Short mmCIF file of C-alpha atoms and ligand atoms in Angstrom, two decimals:
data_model
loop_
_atom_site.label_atom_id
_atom_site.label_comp_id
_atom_site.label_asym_id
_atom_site.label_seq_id
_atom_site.Cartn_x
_atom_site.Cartn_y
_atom_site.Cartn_z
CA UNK D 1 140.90 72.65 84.38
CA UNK D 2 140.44 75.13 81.37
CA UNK D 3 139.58 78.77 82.16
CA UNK D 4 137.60 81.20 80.31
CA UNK D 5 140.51 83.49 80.33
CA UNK D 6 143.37 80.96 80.70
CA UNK D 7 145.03 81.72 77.41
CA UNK D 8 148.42 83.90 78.82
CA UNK D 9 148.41 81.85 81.91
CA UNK D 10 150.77 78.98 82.18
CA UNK D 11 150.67 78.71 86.14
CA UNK D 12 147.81 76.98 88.19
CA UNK D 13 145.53 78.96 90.19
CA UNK D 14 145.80 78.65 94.05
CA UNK D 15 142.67 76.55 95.04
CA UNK D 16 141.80 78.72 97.67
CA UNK D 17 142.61 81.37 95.61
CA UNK D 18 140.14 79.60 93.01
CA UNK D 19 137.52 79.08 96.01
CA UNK D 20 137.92 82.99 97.13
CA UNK D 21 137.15 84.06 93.25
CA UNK D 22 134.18 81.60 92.94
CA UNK D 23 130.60 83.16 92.58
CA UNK D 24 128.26 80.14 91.41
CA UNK D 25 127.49 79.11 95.31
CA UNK D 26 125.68 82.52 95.41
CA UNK D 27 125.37 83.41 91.41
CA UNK D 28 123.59 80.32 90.40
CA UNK D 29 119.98 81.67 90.85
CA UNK D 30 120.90 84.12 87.74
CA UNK D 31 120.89 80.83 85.22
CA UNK D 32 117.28 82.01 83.83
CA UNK D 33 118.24 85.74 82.89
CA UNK D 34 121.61 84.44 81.87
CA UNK D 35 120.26 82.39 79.41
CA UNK D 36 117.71 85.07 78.28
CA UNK D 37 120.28 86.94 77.68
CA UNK D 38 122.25 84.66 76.10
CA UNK D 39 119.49 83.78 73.85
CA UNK D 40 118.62 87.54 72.93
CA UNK D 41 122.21 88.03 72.34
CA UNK D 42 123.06 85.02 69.69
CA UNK D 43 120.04 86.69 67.89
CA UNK D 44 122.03 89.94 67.66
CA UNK D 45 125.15 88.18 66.59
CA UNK D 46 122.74 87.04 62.89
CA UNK D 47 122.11 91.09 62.61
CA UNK D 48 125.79 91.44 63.16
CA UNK D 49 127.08 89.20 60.66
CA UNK D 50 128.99 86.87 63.55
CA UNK D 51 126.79 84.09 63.24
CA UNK D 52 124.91 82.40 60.05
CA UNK D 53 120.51 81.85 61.00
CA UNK D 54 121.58 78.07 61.65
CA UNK D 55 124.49 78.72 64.10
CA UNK D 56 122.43 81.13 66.03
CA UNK D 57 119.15 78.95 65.83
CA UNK D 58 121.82 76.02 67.02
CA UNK D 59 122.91 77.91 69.88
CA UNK D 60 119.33 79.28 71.14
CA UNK D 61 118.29 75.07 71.26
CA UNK D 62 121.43 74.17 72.90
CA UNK D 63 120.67 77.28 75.76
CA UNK D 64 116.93 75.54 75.66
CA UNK D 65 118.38 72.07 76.49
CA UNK D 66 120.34 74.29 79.14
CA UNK D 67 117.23 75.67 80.51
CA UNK D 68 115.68 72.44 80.94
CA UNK D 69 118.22 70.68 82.69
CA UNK D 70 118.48 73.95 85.41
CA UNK D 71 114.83 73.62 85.33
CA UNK D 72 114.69 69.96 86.19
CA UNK D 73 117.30 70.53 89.14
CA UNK D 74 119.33 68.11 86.83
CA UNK D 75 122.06 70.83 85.84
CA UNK D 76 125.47 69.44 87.42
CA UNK D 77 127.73 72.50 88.26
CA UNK D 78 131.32 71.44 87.59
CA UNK D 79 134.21 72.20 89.67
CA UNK D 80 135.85 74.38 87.19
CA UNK D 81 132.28 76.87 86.84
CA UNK D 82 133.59 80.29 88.27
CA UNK D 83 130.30 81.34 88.19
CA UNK D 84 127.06 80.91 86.22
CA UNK D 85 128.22 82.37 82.85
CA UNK D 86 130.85 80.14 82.62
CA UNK D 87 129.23 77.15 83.88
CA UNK D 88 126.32 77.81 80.87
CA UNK D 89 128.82 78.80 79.01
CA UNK D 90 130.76 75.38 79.38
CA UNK D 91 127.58 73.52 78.87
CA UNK D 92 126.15 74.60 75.83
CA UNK D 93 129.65 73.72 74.38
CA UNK D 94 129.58 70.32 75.92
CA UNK D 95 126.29 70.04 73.93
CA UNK D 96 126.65 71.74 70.84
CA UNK D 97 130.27 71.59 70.31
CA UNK D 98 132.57 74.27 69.33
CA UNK D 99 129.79 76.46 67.91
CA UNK D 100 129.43 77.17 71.78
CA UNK D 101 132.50 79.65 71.70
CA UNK D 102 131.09 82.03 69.71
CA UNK D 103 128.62 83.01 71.51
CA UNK D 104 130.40 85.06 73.57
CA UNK D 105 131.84 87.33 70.70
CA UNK D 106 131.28 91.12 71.12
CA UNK D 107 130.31 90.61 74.50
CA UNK D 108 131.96 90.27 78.24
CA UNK D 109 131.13 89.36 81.30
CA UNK D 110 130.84 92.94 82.30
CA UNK D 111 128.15 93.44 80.40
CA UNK D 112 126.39 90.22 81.13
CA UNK D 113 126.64 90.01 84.49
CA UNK D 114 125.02 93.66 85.02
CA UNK D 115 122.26 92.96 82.49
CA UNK D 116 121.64 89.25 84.13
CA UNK D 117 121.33 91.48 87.45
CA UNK D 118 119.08 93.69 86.79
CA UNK D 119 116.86 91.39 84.81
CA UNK D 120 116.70 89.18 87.87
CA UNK D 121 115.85 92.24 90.13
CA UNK D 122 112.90 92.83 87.79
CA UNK D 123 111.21 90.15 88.46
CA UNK D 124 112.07 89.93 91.92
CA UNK D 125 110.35 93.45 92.13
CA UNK D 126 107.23 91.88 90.80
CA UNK D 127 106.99 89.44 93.40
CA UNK D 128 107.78 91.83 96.05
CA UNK D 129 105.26 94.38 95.29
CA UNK D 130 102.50 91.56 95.02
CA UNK D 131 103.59 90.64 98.56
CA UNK D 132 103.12 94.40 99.56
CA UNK D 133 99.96 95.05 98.37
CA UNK D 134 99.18 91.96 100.06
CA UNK D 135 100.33 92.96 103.35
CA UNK D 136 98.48 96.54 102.48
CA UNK D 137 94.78 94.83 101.97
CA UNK D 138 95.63 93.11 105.37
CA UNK D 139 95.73 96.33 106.86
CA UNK D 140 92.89 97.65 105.04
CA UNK D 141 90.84 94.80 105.97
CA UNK D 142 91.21 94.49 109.76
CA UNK D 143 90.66 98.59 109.20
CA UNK D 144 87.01 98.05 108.05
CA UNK D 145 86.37 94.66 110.47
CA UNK D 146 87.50 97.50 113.15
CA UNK D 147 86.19 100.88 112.75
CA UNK D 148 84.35 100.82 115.50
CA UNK D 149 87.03 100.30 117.81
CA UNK D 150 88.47 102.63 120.21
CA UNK D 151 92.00 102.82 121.71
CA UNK D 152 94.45 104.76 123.33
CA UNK D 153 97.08 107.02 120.57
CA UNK D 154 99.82 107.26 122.21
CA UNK D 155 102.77 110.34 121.69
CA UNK D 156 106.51 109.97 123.63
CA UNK D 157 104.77 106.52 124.16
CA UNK D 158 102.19 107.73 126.63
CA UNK D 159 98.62 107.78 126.80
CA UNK D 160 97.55 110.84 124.57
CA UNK D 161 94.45 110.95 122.81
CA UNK D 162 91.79 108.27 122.00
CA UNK D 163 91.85 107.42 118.45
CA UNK D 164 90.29 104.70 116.43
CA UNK D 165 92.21 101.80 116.34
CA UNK D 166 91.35 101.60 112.50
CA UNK D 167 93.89 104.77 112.25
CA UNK D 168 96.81 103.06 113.43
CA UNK D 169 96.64 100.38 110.72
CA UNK D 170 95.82 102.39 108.40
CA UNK D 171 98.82 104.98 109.56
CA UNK D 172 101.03 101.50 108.32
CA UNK D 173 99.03 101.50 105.15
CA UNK D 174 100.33 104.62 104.32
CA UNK D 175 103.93 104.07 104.63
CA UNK D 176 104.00 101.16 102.95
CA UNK D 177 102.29 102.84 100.22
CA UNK D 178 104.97 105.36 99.81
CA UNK D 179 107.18 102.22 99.68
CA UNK D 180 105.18 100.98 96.79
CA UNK D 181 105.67 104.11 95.42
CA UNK D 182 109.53 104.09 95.76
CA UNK D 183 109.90 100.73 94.40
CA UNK D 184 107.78 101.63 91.13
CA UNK D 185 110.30 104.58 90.75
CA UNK D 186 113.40 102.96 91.23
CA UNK D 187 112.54 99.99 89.07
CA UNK D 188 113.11 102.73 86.41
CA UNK D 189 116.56 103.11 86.92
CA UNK D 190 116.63 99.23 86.99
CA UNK D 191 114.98 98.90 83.79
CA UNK D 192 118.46 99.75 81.73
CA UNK D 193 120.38 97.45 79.66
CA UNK D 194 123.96 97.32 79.98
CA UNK D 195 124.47 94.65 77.00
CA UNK D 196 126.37 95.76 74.35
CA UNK D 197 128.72 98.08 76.53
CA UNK D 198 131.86 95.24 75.90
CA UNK D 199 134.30 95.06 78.97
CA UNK D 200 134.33 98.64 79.48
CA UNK D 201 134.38 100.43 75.83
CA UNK D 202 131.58 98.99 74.10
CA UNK D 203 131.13 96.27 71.54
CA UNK D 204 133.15 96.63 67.84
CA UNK D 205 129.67 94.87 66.31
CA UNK D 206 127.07 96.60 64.21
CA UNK D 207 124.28 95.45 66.85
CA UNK D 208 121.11 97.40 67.91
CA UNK D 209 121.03 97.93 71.22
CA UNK D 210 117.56 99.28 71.43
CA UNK D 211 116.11 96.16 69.04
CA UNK D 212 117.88 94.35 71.82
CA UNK D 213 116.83 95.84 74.81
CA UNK D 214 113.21 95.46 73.47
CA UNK D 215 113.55 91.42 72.97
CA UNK D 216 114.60 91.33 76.53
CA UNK D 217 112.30 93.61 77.92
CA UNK D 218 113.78 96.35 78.62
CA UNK D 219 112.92 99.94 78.12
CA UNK D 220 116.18 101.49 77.90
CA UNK D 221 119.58 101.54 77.12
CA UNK D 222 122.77 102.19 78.56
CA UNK D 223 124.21 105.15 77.76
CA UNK D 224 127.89 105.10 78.28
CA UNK D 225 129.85 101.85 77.96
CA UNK D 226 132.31 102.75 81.50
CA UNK D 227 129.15 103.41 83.35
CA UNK D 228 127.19 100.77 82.25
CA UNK D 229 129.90 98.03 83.60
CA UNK D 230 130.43 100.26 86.64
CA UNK D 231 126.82 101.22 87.75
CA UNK D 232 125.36 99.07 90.73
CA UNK D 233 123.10 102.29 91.83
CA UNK D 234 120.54 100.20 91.20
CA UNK D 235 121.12 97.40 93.40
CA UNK D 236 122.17 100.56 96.31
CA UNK D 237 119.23 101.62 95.32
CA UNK D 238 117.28 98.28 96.14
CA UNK D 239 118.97 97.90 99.26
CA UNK D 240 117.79 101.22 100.38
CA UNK D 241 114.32 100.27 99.70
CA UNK D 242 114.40 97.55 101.43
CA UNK D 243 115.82 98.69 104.44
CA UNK D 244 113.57 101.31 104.64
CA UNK D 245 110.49 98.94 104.31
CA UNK D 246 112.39 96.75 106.55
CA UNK D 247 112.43 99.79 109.55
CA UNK D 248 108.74 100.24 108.76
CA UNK D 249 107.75 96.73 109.37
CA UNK D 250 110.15 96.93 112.32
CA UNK D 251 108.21 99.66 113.58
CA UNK D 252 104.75 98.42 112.96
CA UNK D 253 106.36 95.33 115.14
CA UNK D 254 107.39 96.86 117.72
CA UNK D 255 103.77 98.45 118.25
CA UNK D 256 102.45 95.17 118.11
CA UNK D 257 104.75 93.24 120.45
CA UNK D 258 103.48 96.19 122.71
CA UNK D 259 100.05 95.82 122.02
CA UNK D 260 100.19 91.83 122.61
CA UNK D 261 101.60 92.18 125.91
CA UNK D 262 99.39 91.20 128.60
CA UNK D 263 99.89 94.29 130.62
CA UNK D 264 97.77 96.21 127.38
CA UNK D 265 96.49 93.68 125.61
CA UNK D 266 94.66 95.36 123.05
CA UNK D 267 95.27 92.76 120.57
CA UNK D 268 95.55 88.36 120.41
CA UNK D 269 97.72 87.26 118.02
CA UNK D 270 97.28 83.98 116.47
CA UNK D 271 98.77 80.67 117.39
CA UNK D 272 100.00 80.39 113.92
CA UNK D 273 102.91 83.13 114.25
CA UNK D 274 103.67 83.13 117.57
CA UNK D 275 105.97 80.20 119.74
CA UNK D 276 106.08 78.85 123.60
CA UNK D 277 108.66 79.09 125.96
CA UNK D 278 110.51 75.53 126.35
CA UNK D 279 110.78 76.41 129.86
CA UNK D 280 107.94 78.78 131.24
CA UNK D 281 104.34 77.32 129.96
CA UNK D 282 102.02 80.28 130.56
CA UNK D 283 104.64 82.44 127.58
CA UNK D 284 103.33 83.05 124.11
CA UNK D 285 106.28 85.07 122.47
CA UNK D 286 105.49 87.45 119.19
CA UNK D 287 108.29 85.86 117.12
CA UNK D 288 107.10 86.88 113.96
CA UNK D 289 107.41 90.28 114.50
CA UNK D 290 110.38 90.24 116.72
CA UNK D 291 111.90 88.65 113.79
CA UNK D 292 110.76 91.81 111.46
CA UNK D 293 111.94 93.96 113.81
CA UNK D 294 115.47 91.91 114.00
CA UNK D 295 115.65 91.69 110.31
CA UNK D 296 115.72 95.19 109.56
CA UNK D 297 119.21 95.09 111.17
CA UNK D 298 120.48 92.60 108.55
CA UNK D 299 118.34 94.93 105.99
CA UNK D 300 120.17 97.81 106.88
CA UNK D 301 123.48 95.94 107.35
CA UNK D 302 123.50 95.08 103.37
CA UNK D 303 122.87 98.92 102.44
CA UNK D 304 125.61 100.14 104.60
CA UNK D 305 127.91 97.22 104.01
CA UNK D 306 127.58 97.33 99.90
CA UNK D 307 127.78 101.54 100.48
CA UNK D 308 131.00 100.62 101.59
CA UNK D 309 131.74 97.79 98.93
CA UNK D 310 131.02 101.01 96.04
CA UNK D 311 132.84 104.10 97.47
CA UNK D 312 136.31 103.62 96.69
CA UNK D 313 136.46 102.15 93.39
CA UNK D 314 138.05 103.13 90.32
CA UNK D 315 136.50 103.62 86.95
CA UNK D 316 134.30 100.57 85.47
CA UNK D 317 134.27 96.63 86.56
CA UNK D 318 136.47 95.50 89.56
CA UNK D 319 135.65 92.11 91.28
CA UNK D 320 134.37 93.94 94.20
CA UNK D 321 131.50 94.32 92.22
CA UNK D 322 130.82 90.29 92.66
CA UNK D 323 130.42 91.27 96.07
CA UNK D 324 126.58 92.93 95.32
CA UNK D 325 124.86 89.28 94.90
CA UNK D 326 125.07 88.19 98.07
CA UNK D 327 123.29 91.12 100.07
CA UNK D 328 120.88 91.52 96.91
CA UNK D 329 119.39 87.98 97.32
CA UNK D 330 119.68 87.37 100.60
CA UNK D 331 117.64 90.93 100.63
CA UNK D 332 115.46 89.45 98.31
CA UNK D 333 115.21 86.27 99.99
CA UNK D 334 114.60 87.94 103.93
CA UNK D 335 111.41 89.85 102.50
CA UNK D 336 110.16 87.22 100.21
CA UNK D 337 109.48 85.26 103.56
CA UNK D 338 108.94 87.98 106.11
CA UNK D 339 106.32 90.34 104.30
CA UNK D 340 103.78 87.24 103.74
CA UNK D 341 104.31 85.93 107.26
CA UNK D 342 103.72 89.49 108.94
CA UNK D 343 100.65 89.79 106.46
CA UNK D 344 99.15 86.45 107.87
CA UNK D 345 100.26 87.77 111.45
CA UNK D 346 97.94 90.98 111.38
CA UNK D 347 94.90 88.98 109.01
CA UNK D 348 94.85 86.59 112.15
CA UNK D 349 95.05 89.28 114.89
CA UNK D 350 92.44 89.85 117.27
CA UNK D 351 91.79 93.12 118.65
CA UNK D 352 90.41 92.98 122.24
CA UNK D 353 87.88 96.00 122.77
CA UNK D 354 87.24 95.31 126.43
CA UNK D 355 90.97 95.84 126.83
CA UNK D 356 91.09 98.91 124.65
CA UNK D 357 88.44 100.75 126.21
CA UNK D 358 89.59 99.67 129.56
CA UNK D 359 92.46 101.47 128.77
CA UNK D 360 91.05 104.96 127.25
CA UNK D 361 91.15 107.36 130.34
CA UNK D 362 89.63 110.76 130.95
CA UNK D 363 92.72 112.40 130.67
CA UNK D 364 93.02 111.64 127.27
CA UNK D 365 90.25 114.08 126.60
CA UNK D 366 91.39 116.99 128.46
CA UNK D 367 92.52 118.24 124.92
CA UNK D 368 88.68 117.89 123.83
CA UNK D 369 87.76 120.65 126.97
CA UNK D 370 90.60 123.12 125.92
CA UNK D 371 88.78 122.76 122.34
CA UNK D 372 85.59 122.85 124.54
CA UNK D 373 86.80 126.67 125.77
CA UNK D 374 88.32 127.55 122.33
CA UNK D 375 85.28 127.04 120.94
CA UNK D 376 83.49 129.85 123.72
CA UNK D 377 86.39 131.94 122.97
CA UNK D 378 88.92 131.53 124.92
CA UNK D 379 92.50 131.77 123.08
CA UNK D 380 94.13 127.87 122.93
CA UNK D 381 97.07 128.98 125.01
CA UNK D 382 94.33 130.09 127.91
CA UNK D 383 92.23 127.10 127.54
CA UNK D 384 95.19 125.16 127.51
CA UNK D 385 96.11 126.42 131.11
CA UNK D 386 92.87 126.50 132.67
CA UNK D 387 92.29 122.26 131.61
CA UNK D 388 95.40 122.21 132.91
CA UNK D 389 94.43 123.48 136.41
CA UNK D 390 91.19 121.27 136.34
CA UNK D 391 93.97 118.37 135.44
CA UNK D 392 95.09 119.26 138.87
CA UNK D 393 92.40 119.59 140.52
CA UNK D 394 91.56 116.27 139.46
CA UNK D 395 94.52 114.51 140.39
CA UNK D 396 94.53 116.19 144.40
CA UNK D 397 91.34 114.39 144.86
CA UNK D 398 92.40 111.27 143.14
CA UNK D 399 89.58 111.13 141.08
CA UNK D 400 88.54 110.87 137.41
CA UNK D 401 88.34 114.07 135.15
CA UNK D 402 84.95 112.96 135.01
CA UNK D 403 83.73 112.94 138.40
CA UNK D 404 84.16 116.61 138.93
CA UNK D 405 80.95 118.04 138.56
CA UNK D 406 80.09 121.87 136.98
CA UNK D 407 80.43 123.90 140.29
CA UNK D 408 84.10 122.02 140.06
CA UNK D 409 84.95 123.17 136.73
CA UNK D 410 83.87 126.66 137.61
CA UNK D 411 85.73 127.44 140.27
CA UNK D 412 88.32 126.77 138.13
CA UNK D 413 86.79 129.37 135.55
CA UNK D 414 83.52 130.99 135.35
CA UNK D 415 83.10 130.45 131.55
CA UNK D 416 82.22 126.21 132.20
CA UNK D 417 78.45 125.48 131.63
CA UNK D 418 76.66 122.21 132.46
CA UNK D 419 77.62 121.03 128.53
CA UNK D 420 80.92 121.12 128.94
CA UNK D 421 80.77 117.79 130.35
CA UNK D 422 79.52 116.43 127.42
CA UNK D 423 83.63 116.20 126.82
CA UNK D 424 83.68 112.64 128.62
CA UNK D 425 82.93 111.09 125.79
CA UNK D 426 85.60 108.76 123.86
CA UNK D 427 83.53 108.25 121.12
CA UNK D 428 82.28 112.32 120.47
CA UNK D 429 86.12 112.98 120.93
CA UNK D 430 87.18 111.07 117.55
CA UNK D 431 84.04 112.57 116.26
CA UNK D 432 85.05 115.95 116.31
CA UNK D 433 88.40 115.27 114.33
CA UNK D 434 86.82 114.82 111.09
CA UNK D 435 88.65 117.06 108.81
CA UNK D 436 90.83 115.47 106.24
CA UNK D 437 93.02 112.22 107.57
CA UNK D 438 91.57 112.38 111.30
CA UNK D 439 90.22 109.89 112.94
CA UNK D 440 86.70 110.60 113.10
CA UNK D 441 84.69 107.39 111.43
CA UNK D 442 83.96 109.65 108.05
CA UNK D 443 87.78 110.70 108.22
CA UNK D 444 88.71 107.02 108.22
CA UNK D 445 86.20 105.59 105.76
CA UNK D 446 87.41 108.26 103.39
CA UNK D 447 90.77 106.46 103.91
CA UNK D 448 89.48 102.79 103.26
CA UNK D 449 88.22 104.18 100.48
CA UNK D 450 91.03 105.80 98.81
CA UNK D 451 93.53 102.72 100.37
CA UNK D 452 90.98 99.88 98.42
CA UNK D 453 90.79 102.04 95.35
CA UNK D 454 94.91 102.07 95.16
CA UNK D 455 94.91 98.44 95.38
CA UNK D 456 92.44 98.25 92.61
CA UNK D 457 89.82 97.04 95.15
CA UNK D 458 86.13 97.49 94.91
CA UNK D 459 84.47 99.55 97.05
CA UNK D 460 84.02 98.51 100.52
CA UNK D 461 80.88 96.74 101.73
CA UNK D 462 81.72 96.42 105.22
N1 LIG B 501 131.19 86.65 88.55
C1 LIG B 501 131.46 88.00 88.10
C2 LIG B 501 130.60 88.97 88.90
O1 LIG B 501 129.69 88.53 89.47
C3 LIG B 501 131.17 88.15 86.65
C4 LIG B 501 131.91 89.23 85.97
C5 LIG B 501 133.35 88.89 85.92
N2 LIG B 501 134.06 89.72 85.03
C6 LIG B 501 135.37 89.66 84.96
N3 LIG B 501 135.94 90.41 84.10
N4 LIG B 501 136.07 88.89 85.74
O2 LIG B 501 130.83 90.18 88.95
#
């Protein structure tokens, strides 16, 4: 079997040496931006003087007839196709003849391979971010279906303050926002084409890279031929996106898997993403979101794993570079089905106020009568000590905060009056937080607001 670069070889290759070099199990998905580039590239090769108008418009229908037979599943990958630039490579020659081999001139796989990368990573950023924002309007709209609701916020995971339970999805609005944002920056640094940087030194043909880079869609060049073969920041890069979003959605699972248990219940989640237990018929398990949250181990195992691929190589292209594919697209290919499932898994949830309220307490609010005391006063760290002797009192009685009466609260201290227990009020606490981000119902419609306007929403109407 002939090899690309089997000229100075007289020897066979080992097959399991052949089977260890092999990339077109995992490299095959790259045959539409390797033939985009291929096509851009013959172009190039007219300006250069390589190839007559005819040759190159030759080649570009050969690469067409390519296309169409990957398109139509009917492209047979040969056993002697190291990977997908050789097996298009080898095809287009099988169709157009000889003229095939000249489409490689000025260029190497080096280049290639980079540019087919990141053009693949572009458009696997578009899909991802529409997935996002779709996950993000999920959020948003259970927010406005469930303002009104009122839960327990919890700090060190215990009960802490009542909040709305609007705030909590919109607190996982936000970060994945900032995610949004990170992506849209990093795509930058994708957005550089490598072609025309040779093996390693650059290309000996008159060829405009920019004119290039534009016909491919790409808004910059390469600067420096070593680095350009060399540079995988980008897919790092990726992979530290991703398992970042990945330990968000882990998070936002792990509160939910919480929340669905029947000892709090505050929410129902649908039939559609959860399972049964083969053996015990009252369980309804949370897969889908103990699968986010075991995910974002594999997400975080690619970063670390290709971290460790990168840091000791030398200068320019080594074949440890072939190892980036794999934890790429299977990176690609773990969010492309988890982010859509999760964002049907909180559009279906039902929130369960009974349960919610049932679980608010009065000593959630004993912040709300050190404000109470503040607000006659009394310096924070005082206030703060006298609730916290009324918290006592309280609790030797076994009673609710609630059912002490005034002549209670003042023998604690004199400066209680017969509105301070006004306090025992879920609904007046969120109330009072309505600066800026709180949780009052103004504070979180401000939120909506700004949330629907970044995803190029209307305004709300709920
Ligand atoms: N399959 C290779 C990869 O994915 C393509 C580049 C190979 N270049 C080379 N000089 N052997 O990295």
């Amino acid at each position: 079997m002939t090899k690309l670069w089997g000229g100075r070889f007289s020897g066979d290759v080992d097959p399991l040496m052949d089977r260890l070099n092999q990339s077109i199990a995992f490299d095959a998905r790259l045959w539409e931006a390797d033939i985009r580039g291929s096509q851009a590239w013959a172009q190039a090769l007219v300006e250069a003087g390589v190839l007559s108008p005819e040759e190159s418009q030759q080649i570009i229908a050969g690469l067409d007839r390519v296309y169409d037979e990957w398109a139509r599943g009917d492209f047979r990958v040969q056993p002697g196709d190291e990977d997908i630039h050789t097996a298009i490579e080898r095809r287009l020659t099988e169709i157009i003849g000889p003229l095939g081999g000249k489409l490689h001139t000025g260029r190497s796989r080096n280049d290639q391979v980079a540019t087919d990368l990141r053009l693949y990573l572009l458009d696997a950023a578009d899909t991802l971010e529409s997935h996002l924002s779709h996950l993000q309007r999920a959020l948003v709209e259970q927010a406005q279906h469930t303002i009104d609701l009122i839960m327990p916020g919890y700090t060190h995971l215990q009960p802490a303050q009542p909040v709305r339970f609007a705030q909590w999805l919109l607190s996982y609005f936000w970060m994945l926002q900032r995610d949004w944002t990170r992506l849209e920056d990093l795509r930058r640094r994708v957005d550089v084409m490598p072609l025309g940087a040779g093996a390693l030194a650059g290309t000996p043909l008159a060829i405009d890279r920019m004119a290039l880079a534009e016909r491919l869609g790409f808004s910059h060049i390469s600067m420096n031929s070593m680095d350009a073969v060399s540079d995988r920041d980008f897919v790092a890069e990726f992979l530290f996106w991703a398992a970042l979003l990945g330990v968000h959605l882990s998070r936002l699972s792990e509160d939910l898997i919480l929340f669905s248990n029947p000892a709090l219940g505050f929410v129902r989640l649908s039939d559609a993403y959860t399972t049964g237990s083969s053996l015990m018929p009252q369980k309804k398990n949370p897969d889908a979101f103990e699968l986010a949250r075991g995910k974002s181990g594999r997400l975080i195992g690619h970063l670390t794993g290709f971290l460790s691929t990168l840091k000791g190589l030398p200068a320019t292209y080594n074949k440890d570079l072939q190892e980036d594919k794999e934890p790429l697209f299977d990176t690609i290919d773990t969010l492309e089905t988890l982010l859509p499932v999760i964002t049907g898994a909180i559009r279906t949830l039902s929130p369960q106020p009974e349960r919610m309220r049932a679980a608010l307490d009065d000593f959630m609010l004993a912040t709300d009568l050190a404000d109470w005391l503040v607000a006659r006063g009394i310096p924070f760290r005082q206030s703060h000590h006298i609730v916290g002797e009324v918290v006592q009192l309280a609790e030797s009685r076994g009673c609710a905060l609630r059912d002490l009466d005034l002549a209670d609260l003042q023998s604690v201290h004199t400066a209680f009056t017969a509105d301070a227990l006004e306090v025992w009020d879920f609904e007046r606490s969120v109330e009072q937080r309505a600066a800026a981000g709180g949780v009052a119902r103004s504070a979180v419609e401000q939120q909506i607001h700004s949330a629907r306007h970044l995803l190029g929403l209307g305004t709300a109407s709920s």
